[in-house]
CSV table of C-alpha atoms and ligand atoms in Angstrom, one decimal:
chain,number,residue,atom,x,y,z
A,599,MET,CA,-12.8,11.4,-11.1
A,600,ALA,CA,-11.8,13.6,-8.8
A,601,LYS,CA,-7.6,12.8,-7.1
A,602,GLY,CA,-7.7,11.6,-4.0
A,603,PHE,CA,-5.1,11.8,-1.8
A,604,LYS,CA,-1.2,12.3,-2.6
A,605,ILE,CA,1.1,9.4,-1.8
A,606,THR,CA,4.7,9.1,-1.8
A,607,LEU,CA,7.2,6.7,-1.5
A,608,ALA,CA,9.9,8.5,1.2
A,609,GLY,CA,13.4,8.5,-0.5
A,610,GLU,CA,12.2,7.6,-4.6
A,611,SER,CA,10.9,10.3,-7.1
A,612,SER,CA,7.5,8.0,-7.4
A,613,VAL,CA,5.0,10.2,-6.4
A,614,PHE,CA,0.9,9.0,-7.0
A,615,TRP,CA,-2.7,9.8,-6.4
A,616,ALA,CA,-5.2,7.5,-4.2
A,617,GLU,CA,-8.8,8.1,-5.6
A,618,PRO,CA,-11.6,7.3,-3.8
A,619,GLY,CA,-12.8,4.2,-2.8
A,620,LEU,CA,-8.9,2.9,-4.1
A,621,THR,CA,-6.7,0.1,-1.3
A,622,VAL,CA,-3.8,2.0,-1.6
A,623,LEU,CA,-2.1,-1.2,-3.6
A,624,ARG,CA,-4.3,-0.3,-6.1
A,625,ALA,CA,-3.2,3.5,-6.5
A,626,SER,CA,0.4,2.5,-6.3
A,627,LEU,CA,-0.1,-0.1,-9.3
A,628,ARG,CA,-2.5,1.7,-11.0
A,629,GLY,CA,-0.5,5.1,-10.5
A,630,GLY,CA,3.7,3.8,-10.5
A,631,GLY,CA,4.2,3.4,-7.6
A,632,GLY,CA,4.7,-0.1,-7.9
A,633,LEU,CA,3.9,-2.1,-4.6
A,634,LEU,CA,4.8,-5.5,-4.3
A,635,SER,CA,1.8,-8.0,-4.1
A,636,SER,CA,1.0,-10.7,-3.6
A,637,CYS,CA,-3.1,-12.8,-1.9
A,638,ARG,CA,-4.6,-8.4,-2.7
A,639,ASN,CA,-6.6,-10.0,0.4
A,640,GLY,CA,-4.6,-9.5,3.9
A,641,THR,CA,-3.2,-11.9,4.5
A,642,CYS,CA,0.1,-12.6,2.9
A,643,ARG,CA,1.7,-9.6,3.8
A,644,ALA,CA,3.8,-9.2,1.0
A,645,CYS,CA,2.4,-6.3,0.7
A,646,GLN,CA,4.1,-4.1,3.6
A,647,CYS,CA,4.7,-0.9,4.2
A,648,ARG,CA,6.3,1.3,6.9
A,649,LEU,CA,3.5,3.8,7.3
A,650,LEU,CA,5.6,7.5,8.2
A,651,GLU,CA,3.4,9.9,7.8
A,652,GLY,CA,-0.8,10.1,7.0
A,653,GLU,CA,-3.3,8.3,8.4
A,654,ILE,CA,-5.2,4.9,6.3
A,655,ALA,CA,-8.7,2.7,7.3
A,656,TYR,CA,-9.0,-0.7,6.2
A,657,VAL,CA,-11.3,-1.7,4.4
A,658,ILE,CA,-11.1,-5.2,5.8
A,659,ASP,CA,-12.5,-6.4,10.1
A,660,TRP,CA,-8.6,-8.3,10.5
A,661,PRO,CA,-5.4,-7.2,8.5
A,662,GLY,CA,-2.5,-9.9,9.4
A,663,LEU,CA,-0.5,-8.0,11.5
A,664,SER,CA,0.3,-7.6,14.7
A,665,ALA,CA,-1.2,-5.1,17.5
A,666,GLU,CA,2.9,-4.2,18.0
A,667,GLU,CA,3.6,-4.2,13.8
A,668,LYS,CA,0.5,-1.6,14.0
A,669,ALA,CA,2.3,0.3,16.5
A,670,GLU,CA,5.2,0.1,14.7
A,671,GLY,CA,3.7,1.7,11.6
A,672,TRP,CA,3.3,-1.4,9.2
A,673,PHE,CA,0.1,-2.0,7.4
A,674,LEU,CA,-0.7,-3.8,3.9
A,675,PRO,CA,-2.0,-1.7,1.4
A,676,CYS,CA,-3.8,-3.8,0.0
A,677,VAL,CA,-6.1,-3.6,2.6
A,678,ALA,CA,-6.1,0.2,3.5
A,679,GLN,CA,-7.3,3.4,1.9
A,680,ALA,CA,-5.4,6.5,2.4
A,681,ARG,CA,-7.5,8.3,4.7
A,682,SER,CA,-4.9,11.8,4.3
A,683,ASP,CA,-2.2,12.5,2.2
A,684,LEU,CA,1.0,9.5,3.3
A,685,VAL,CA,4.6,9.1,3.5
A,686,LEU,CA,5.3,5.1,3.1
A,687,LEU,CA,8.5,3.6,3.4
A,688,ARG,CA,8.9,0.7,1.3
A,689,PRO,CA,9.9,-2.8,3.3
A,690,THR,CA,13.8,-2.8,2.2
A,691,GLU,CA,14.0,0.7,2.9
A,692,ALA,CA,12.3,0.3,6.5
B,65,FES,S1,-0.5,-8.3,-1.0
B,65,FES,FE1,-0.9,-10.5,0.2
B,65,FES,S2,-1.1,-8.7,1.5
B,65,FES,FE2,-1.0,-7.2,0.9
């Protein structure tokens, strides 16, 4: 399978790869990024991270974030797929 896009956690040594078709959360769980999660369907916000670099696309129509949060770079990795290499901040560091 293709390696996909490189995902880096800013300020950490953790790097993992998002294979095609995987959400960023599933890629982190497979690749050792270890992002937090609970519902995994875009409602609880446990997985919320800040996107510093790169592009994502959502796999659902209405991820549970406000327009302001999206504008500030917040996104939900459990319902987002990478469309380029990404650099993320975990919530505690954002
Ligand atoms: S795990 Fe609940 S919104 Fe992502």
